Short mmCIF file of C-alpha atoms and ligand atoms in Angstrom, two decimals:
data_model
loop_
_atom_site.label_atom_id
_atom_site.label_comp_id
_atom_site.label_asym_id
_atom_site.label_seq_id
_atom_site.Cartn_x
_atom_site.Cartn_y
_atom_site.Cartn_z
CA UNK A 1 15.08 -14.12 -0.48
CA UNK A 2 12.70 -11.62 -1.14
CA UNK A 3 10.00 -9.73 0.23
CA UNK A 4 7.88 -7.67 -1.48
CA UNK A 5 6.27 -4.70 0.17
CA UNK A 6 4.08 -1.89 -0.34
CA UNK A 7 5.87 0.42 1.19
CA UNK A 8 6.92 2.29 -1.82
CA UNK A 9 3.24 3.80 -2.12
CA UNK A 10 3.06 3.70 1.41
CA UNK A 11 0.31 7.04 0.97
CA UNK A 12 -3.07 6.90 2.52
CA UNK A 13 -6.03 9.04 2.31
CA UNK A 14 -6.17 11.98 4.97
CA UNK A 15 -8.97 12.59 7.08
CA UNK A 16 -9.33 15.55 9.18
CA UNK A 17 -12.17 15.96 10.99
CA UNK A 18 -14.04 19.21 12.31
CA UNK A 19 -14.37 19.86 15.79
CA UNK A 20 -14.51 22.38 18.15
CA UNK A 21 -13.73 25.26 17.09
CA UNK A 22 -16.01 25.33 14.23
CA UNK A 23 -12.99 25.67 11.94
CA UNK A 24 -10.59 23.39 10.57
CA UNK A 25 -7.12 24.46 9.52
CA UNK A 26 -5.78 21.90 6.90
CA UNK A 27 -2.69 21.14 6.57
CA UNK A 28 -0.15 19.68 4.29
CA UNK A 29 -0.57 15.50 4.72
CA UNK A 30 1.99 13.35 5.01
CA UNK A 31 1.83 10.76 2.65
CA UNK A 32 4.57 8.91 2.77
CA UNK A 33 7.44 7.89 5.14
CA UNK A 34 10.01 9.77 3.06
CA UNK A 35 7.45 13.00 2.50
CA UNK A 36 8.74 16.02 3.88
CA UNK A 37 6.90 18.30 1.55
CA UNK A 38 4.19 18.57 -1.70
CA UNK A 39 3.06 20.32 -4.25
CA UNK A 40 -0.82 20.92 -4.91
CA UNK A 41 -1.68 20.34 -8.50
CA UNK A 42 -4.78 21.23 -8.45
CA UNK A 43 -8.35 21.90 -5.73
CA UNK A 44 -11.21 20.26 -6.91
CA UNK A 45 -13.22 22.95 -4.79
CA UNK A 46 -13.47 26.35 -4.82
CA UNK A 47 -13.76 29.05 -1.79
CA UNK A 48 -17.27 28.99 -0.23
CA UNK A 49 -17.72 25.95 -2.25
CA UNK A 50 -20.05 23.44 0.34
CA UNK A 51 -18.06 20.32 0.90
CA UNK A 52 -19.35 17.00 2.03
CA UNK A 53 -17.45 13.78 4.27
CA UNK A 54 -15.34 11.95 1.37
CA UNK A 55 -15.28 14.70 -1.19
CA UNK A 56 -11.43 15.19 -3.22
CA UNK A 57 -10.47 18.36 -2.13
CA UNK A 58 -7.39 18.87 -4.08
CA UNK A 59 -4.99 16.33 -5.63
CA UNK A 60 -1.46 16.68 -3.95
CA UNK A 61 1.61 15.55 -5.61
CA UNK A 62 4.19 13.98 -3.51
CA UNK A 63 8.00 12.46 -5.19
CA UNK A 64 5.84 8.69 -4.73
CA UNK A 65 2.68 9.50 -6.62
CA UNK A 66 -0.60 11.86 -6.86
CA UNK A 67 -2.88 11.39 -4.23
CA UNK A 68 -6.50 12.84 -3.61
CA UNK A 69 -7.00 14.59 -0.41
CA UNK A 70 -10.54 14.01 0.92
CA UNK A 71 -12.62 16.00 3.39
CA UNK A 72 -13.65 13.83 6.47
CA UNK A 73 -16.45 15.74 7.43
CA UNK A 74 -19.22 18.31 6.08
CA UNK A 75 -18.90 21.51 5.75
CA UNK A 76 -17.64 24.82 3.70
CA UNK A 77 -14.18 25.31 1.90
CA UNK A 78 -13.79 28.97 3.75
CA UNK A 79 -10.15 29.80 2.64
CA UNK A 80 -7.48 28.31 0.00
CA UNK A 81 -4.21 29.51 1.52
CA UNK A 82 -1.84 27.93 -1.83
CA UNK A 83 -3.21 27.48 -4.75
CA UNK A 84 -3.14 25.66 -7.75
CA UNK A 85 0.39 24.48 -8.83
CA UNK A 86 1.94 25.54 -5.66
CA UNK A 87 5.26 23.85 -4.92
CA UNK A 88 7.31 22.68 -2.06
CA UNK A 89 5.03 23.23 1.06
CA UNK A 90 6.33 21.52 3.88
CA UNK A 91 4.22 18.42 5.60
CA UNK A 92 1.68 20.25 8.31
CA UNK A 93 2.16 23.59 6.58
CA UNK A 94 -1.84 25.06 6.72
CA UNK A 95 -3.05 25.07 3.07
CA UNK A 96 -6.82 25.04 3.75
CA UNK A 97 -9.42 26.45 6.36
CA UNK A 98 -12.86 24.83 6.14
CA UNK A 99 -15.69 25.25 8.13
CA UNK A 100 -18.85 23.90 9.64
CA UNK A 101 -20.95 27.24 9.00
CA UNK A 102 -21.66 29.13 5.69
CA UNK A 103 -22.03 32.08 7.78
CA UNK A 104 -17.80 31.68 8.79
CA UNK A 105 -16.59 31.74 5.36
CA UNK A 106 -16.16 35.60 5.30
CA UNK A 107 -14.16 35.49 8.45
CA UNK A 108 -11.64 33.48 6.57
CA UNK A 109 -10.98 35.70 3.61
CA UNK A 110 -8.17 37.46 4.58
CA UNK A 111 -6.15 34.65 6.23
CA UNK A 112 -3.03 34.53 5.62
CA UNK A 113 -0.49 31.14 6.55
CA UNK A 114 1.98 32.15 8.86
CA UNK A 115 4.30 29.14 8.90
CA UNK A 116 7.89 29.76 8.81
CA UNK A 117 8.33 28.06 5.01
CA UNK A 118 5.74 30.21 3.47
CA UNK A 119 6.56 32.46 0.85
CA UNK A 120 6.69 36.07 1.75
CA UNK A 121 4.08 37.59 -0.28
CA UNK A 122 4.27 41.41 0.21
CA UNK A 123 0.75 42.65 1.44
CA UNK A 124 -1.25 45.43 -0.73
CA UNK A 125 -0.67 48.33 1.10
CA UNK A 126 -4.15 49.69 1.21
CA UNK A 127 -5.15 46.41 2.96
CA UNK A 128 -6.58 46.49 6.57
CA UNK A 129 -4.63 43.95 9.03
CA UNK A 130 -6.74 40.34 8.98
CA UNK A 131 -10.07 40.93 10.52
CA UNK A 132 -9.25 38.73 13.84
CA UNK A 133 -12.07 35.84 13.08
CA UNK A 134 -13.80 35.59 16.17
CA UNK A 135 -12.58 32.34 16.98
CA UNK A 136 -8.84 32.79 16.32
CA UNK A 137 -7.17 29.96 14.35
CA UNK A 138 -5.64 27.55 15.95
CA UNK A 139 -1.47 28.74 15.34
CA UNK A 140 -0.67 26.26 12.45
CA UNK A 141 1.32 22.96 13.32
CA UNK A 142 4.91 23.41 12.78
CA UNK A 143 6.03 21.44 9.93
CA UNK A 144 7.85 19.20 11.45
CA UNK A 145 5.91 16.48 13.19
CA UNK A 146 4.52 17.36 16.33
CA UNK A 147 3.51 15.31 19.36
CA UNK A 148 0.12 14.62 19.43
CA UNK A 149 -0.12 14.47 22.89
CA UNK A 150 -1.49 17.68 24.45
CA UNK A 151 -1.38 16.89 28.00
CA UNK A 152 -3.01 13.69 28.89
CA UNK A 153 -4.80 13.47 25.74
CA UNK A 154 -3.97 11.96 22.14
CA UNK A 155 -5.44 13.87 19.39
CA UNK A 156 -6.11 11.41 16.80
CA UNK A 157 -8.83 11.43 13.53
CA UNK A 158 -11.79 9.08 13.93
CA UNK A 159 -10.19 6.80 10.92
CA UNK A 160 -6.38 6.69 12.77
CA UNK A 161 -8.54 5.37 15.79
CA UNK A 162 -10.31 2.86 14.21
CA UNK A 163 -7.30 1.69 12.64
CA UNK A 164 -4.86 2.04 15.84
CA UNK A 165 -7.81 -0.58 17.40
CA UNK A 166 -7.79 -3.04 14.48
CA UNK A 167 -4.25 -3.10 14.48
CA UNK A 168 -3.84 -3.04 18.31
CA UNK A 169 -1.38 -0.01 18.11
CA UNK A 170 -1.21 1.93 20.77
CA UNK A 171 -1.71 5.66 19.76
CA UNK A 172 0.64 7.25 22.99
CA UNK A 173 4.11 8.59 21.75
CA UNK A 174 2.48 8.65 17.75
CA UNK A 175 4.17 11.78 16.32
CA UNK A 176 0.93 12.69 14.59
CA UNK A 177 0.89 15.03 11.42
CA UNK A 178 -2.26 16.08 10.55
CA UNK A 179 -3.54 19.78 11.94
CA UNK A 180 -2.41 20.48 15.26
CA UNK A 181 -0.53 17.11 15.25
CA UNK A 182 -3.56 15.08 15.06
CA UNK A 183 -2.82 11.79 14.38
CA UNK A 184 -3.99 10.67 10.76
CA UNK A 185 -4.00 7.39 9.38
CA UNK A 186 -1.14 7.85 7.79
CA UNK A 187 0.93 8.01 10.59
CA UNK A 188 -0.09 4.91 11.86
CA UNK A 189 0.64 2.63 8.24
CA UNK A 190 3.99 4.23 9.08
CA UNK A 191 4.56 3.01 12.22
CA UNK A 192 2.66 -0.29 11.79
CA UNK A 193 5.30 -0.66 8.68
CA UNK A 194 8.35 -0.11 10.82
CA UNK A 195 7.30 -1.99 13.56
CA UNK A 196 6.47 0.61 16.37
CA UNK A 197 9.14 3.38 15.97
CA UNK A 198 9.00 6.68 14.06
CA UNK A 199 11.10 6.65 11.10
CA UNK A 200 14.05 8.78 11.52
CA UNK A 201 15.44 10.67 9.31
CA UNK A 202 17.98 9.44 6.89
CA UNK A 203 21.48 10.52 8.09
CA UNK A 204 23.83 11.55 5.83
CA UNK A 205 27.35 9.66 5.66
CA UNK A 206 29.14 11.55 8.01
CA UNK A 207 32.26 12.67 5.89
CA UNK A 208 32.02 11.04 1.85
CA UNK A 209 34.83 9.12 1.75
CA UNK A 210 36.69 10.62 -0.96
CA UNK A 211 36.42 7.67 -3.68
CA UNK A 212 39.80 8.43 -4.94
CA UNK A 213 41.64 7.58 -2.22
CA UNK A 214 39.80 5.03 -0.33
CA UNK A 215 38.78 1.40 -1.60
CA UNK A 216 34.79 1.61 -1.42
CA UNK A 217 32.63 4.22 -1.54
CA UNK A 218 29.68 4.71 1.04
CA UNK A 219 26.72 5.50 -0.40
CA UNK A 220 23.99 7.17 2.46
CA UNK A 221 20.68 4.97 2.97
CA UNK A 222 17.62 6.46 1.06
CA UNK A 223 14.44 6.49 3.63
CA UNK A 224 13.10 4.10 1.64
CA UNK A 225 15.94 1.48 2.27
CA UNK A 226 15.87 2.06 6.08
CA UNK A 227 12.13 0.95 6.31
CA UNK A 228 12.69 -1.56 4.37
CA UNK A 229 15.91 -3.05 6.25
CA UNK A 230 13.50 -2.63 9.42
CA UNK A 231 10.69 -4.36 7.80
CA UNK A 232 12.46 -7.21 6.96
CA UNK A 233 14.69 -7.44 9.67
CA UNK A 234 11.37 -7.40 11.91
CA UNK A 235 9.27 -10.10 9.80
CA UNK A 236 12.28 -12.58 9.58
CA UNK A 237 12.74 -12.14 13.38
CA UNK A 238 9.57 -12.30 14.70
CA UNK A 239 7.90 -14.74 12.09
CA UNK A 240 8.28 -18.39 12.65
CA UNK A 241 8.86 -19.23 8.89
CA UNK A 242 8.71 -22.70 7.66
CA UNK A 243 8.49 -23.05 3.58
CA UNK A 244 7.01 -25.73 1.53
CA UNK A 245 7.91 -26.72 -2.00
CA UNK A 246 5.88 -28.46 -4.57
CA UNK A 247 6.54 -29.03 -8.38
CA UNK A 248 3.27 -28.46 -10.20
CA UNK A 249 3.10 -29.71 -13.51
CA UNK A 250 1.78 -27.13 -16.15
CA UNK A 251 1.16 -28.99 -19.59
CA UNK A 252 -2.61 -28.70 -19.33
CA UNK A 253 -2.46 -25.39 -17.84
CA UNK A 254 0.02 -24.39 -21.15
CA UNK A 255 -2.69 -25.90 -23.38
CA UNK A 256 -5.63 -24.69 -22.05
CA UNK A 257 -4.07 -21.60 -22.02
CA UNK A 258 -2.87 -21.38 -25.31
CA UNK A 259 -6.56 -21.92 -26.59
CA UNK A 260 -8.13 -19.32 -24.10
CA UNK A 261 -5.53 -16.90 -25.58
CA UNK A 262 -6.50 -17.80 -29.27
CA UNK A 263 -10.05 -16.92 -28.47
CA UNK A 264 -8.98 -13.95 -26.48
CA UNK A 265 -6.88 -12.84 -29.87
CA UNK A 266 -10.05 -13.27 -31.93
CA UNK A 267 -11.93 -11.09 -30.12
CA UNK A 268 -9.17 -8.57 -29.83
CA UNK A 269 -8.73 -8.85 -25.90
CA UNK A 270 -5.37 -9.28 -24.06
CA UNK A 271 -4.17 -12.21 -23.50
CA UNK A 272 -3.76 -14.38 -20.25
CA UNK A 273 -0.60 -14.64 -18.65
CA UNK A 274 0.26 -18.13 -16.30
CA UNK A 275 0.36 -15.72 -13.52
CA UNK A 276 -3.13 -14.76 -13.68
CA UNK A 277 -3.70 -18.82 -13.67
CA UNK A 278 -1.40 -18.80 -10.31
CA UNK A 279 -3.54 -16.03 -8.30
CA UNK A 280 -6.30 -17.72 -9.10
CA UNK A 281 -5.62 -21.01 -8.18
CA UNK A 282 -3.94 -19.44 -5.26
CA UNK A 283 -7.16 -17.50 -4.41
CA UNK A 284 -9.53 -20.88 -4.73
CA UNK A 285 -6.97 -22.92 -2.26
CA UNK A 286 -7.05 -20.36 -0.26
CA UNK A 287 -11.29 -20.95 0.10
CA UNK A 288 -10.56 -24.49 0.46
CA UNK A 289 -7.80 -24.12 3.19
CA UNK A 290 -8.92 -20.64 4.89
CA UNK A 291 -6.59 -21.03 7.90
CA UNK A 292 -3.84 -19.67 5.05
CA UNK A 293 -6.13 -16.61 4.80
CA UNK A 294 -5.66 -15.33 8.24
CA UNK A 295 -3.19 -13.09 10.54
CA UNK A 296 -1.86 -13.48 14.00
CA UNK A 297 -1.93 -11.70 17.08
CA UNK A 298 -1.13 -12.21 20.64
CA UNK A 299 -3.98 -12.30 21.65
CA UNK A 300 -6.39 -13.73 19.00
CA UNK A 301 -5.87 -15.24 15.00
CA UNK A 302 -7.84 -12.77 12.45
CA UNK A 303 -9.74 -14.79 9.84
CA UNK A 304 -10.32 -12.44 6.56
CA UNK A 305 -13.95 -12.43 5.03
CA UNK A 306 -12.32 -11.37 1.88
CA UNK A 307 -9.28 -13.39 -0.27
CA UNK A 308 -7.38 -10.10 -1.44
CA UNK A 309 -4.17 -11.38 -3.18
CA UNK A 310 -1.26 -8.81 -3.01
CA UNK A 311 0.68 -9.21 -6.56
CA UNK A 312 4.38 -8.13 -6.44
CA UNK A 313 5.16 -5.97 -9.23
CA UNK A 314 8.58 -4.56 -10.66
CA UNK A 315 9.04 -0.84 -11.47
CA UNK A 316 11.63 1.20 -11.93
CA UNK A 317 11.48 2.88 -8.90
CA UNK A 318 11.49 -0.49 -6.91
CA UNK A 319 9.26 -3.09 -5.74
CA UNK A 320 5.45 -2.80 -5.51
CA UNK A 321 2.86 -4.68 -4.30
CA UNK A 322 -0.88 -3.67 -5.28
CA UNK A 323 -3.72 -6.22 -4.55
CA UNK A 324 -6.25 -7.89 -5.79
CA UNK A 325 -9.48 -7.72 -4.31
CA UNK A 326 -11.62 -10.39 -4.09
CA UNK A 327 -9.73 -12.43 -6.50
CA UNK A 328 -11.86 -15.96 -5.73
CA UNK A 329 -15.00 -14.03 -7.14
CA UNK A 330 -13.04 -13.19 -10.12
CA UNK A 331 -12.75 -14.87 -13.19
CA UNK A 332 -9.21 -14.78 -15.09
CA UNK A 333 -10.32 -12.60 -17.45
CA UNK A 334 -10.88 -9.87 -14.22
CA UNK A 335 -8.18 -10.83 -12.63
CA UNK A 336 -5.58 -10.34 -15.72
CA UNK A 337 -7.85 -7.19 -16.13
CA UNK A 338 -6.86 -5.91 -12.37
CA UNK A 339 -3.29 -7.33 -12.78
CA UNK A 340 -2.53 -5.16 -15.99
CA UNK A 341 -4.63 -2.29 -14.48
CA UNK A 342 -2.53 -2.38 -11.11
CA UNK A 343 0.91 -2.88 -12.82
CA UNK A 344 0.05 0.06 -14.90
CA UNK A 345 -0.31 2.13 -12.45
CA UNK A 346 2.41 0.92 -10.57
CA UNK A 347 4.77 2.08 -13.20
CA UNK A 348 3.21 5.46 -14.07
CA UNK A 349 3.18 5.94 -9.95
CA UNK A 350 -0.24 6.62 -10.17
CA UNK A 351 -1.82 3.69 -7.29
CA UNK A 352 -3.93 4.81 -4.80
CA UNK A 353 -3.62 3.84 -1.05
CA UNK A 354 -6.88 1.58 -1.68
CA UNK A 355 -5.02 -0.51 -4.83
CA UNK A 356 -2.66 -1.84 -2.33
CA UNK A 357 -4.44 -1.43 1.31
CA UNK A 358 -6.13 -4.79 2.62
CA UNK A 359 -3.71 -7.79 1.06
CA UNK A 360 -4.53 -11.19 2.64
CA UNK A 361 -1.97 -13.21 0.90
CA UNK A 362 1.01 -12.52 -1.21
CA UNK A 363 2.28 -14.14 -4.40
CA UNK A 364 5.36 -13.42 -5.97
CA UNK A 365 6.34 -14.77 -9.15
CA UNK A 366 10.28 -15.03 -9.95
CA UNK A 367 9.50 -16.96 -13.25
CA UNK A 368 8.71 -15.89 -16.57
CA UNK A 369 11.77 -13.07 -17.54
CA UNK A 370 13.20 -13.70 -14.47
CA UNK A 371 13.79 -17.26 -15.03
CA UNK A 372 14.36 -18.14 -11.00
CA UNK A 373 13.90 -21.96 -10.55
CA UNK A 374 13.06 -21.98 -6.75
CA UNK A 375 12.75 -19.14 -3.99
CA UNK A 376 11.44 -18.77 -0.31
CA UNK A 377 10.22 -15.31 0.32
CA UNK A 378 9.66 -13.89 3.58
CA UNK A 379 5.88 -13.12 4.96
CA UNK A 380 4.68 -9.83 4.08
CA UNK A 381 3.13 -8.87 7.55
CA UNK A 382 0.43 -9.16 8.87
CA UNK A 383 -0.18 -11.69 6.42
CA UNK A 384 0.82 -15.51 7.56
CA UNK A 385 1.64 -16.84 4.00
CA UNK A 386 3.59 -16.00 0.76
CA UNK A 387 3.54 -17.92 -2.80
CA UNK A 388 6.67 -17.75 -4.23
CA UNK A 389 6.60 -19.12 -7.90
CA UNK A 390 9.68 -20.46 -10.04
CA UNK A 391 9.91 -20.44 -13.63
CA UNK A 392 8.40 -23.32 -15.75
CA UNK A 393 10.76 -25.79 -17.06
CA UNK A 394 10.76 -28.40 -19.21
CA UNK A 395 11.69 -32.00 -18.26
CA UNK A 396 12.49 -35.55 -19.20
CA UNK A 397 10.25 -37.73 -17.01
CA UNK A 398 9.87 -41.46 -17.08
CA UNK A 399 6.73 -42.75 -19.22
CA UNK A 400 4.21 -45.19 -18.86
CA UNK A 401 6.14 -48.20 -19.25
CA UNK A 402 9.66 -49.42 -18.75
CA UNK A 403 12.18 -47.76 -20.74
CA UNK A 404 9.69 -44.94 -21.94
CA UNK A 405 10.50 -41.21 -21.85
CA UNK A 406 8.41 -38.28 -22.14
CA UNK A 407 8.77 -34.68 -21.64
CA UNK A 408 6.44 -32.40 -19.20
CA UNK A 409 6.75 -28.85 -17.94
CA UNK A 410 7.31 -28.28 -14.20
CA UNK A 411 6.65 -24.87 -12.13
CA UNK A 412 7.96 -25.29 -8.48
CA UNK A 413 6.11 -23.21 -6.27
CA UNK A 414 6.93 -22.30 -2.41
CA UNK A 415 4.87 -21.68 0.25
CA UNK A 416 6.42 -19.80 3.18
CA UNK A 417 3.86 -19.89 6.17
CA UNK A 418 3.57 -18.38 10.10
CA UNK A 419 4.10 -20.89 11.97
CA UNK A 420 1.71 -19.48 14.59
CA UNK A 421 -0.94 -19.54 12.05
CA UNK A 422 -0.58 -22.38 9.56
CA UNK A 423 0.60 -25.79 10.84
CA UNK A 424 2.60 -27.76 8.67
CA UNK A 425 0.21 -29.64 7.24
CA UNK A 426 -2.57 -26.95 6.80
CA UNK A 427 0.69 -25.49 5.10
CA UNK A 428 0.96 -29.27 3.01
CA UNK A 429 -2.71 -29.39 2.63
CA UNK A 430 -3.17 -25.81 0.77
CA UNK A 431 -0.08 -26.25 -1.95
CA UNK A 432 -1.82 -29.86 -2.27
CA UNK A 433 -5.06 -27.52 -3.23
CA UNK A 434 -2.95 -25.42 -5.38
CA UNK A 435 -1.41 -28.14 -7.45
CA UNK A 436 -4.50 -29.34 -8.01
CA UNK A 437 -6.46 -26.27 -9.32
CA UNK A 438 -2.73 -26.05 -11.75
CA UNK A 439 -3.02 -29.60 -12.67
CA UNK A 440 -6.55 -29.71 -13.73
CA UNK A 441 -7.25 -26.17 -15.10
CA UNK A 442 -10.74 -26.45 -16.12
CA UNK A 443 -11.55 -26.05 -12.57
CA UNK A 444 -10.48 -22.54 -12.53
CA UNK A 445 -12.85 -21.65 -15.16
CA UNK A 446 -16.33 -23.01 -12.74
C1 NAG B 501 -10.31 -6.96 1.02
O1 NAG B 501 -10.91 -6.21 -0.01
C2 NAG B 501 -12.27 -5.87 0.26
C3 NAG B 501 -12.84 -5.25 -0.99
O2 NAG B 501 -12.18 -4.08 -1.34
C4 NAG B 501 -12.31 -4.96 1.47
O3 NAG B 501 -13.66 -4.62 1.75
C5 NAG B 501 -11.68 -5.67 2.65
O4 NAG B 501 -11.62 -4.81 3.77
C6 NAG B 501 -10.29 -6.15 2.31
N1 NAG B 501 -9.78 -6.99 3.40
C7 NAG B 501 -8.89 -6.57 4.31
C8 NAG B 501 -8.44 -7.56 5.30
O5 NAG B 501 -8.46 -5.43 4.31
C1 NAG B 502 -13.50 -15.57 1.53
C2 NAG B 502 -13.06 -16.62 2.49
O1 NAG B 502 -13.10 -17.80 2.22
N1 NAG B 502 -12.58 -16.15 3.64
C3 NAG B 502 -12.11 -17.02 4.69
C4 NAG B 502 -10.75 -16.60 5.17
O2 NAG B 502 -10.36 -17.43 6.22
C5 NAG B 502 -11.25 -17.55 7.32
C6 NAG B 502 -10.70 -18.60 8.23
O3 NAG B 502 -9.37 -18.42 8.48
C7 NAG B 502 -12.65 -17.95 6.88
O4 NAG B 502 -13.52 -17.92 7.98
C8 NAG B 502 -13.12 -17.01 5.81
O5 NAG B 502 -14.39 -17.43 5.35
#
């Protein structure tokens, strides 16, 4: 059984916003569950450089990928406190100061971070203590994660709230990480991914069993494997699953195929693989039956406005699961455009929080190399449906008349659906969509 999850680029933009006092310490983001520091490779702005709502700041590396940092709100890049290349600065550590007023930049030159992990630079000697700004910074968030409670009241970006109310999360007892543990987005995919608790963080086995003398070794749970283990543990306990199996043949779909590819050669494009064929279909059933393209809550069902197909991909460093967007608009050629593009990306580490954000349906395909016949894969939540696609084989089948063979090729494909969501045979009636886009490909060409 398998689940495929996007957790291993679990990053998201960071948004801090400005407000009172009129400036804004940045600090490190947390991009990831298992992120405890970064590196800046390099600022895309310079001090006293003006800087407007949605501007890249400075790319940050992180050991998942490079992501861009983004200003939330207008304003001026007053002080860079590490600089280009800098390595190893702990998660909340103050790198930046920007601020609403040109006029404020000066009173930012000679800031200096004062978090613990800093590096102890020696100060010129001739140099005159800081000039106090007149508003004094804020002291910088510790590094570690701080409560973003101050009092009675949650400190949260304008984006984490939005996304704490579409997601119904409540924001109370969010260990936030942005500046002054504000709660950023980030926070939130984190605990929306575990299901409600803060991850922990990985203990080490207590006393490595010396592997000489004893008849396993224990080998300590990465981050990465704990979230996981939570993830599924919560989807296959709280989901209803039911799963649906249909054998689809595939000999027009080979054909047509083939000839699309021959054309494709011609014109020196890449070719078409049957999984772009799949997502497809899968995204045109999914117009036909929309109750598949929809999410449950306790209080209300979410219908999508958008068919964004989450695409499981294998890299070396594990499971991936970009998306994409608007795949019934698409054409296969744009889709197996986007597919390559993703899985690229994928394997260089190089996706961005909005190549796998906003999935409405997953399909995972187990075929091809992998030459599974038949699999059920658990729901990627908050989805209510999976596609999980065999291999295509080839089989003896009776013919038209007595004691005729022939030979056809067969893809099973299985549908595991919420069974709050997708009644059986809304379940039945969107494979029976499916098979038909396979079985009669032309269609996926209108
Ligand atoms: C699906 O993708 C579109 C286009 O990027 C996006 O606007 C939309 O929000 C996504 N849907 C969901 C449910 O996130
Ligand atoms: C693009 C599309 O067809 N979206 C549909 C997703 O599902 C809901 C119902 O569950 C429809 O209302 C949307 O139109």
């Amino acid at each position: 059984m398998l689940l495929f999850l996007s957790i291993l680029c679990l990053t998201d933009h960071v948004f801090f916003s400005c407000l009172v006092p009129s400036h804004q310490p940045l600090g490190m983001p947390s991009l990831s569950p298992t992120m405890t520091q970064g590196n800046i490779v390099k600022w895309k702005k310079k001090e006293g450089d003006k800087v407007t709502a949605g501007d890249v700041l400075c790319e940050i590396e992180t050991d998942k990928a490079t992501v861009d940092m983004e200003c939330m709100e207008d304003g001026y890049l007053a002080k860079i406190v590490f600089s280009d290349g800098a390595k190893d600065i702990k998660v909340g550590q103050i790198i930046a100061i920007t601020v609403e007023e040109q006029g404020d930049i000066d009173k930012f030159k000679d800031y200096k971070a004062d978090a613990p992990a800093a590096p102890p630079k020696p100060a010129p000697k001739e140099s005159p203590p800081p000039p106090k700004p007149t508003e004094s910074p804020k002291p910088a968030p510790s590094p570690k994660p701080a409560p973003a409670a101050s009092g009675d009241r949650i400190i949260a970006s304008p984006n984490a709230r939005k996304y704490a109310q579409d997601n119904q999360i409540s924001l109370s007892g969010v260990a936030g990480t942005g500046p002054g543990g504000r709660i950023v987005r980030a926070d939130l995919l984190i605990v929306v991914f575990i299901g409600g608790q803060q991850v922990q963080e990985p203990r080490r086995a207590e006393t490595p069993g010396d592997s000489t003398s004893l008849d396993y070794t224990d080998l300590p749970n990465t981050q990465i494997r704990r979230v996981i283990a939570q993830r599924l543990l919560q989807s296959k306990q709280t989901i209803p699953h039911y799963y649906l199996t249909v054998d689809v043949r595939v000999d027009k779909l080979l054909a047509l195929r083939t000839q699309l590819n021959a054309k494709l050669e011609k014109e020196k494009r890449k070719k078409l693989s049957v999984n772009d064929f799949v997502l497809k279909a899968a995204a045109l059933a999914l117009k036909k039956v929309p109750e598949c393209n929809s999410s449950w809550t306790d209080e209300f069902i979410r219908q999508f406005h958008n068919i964004n197909i989450s695409v499981a991909v294998q890299t070396e460093r594990g499971l991936m699961v970009p998306v994409v967007k608007d795949a019934d608009k698409k054409g296969l050629g744009a889709i197996s455009d986007d597919v390559r593009t993703l899985a690229e990306k994928a394997r260089e580490n190089t996706l961005k929080p909005s190549d796998y954000d906003g999935g409405t349906f997953t399909v995972s395909n187990l075929g091809g190399p992998f030459g599974i016949k038949q699999f059920c894969a658990i729901i990627n939540p908050p989805q209510s449906c999976i596609l999980a696609v065999g291999t295509t084989d080839k089989r003896v089948i009776p013919g038209e008349n007595d004691g005729e063979y022939t030979a056809a090729t067969f893809m099973s494909a299985t549908l595991s659906c919420d069974h709050r969501v997708v009644d059986g045979a809304i379940g039945a009636h969107w494979l029976g969509a499916f098979k038909g886009y396979i079985e009669d490909p032309m269609t996926l060409l209108l």
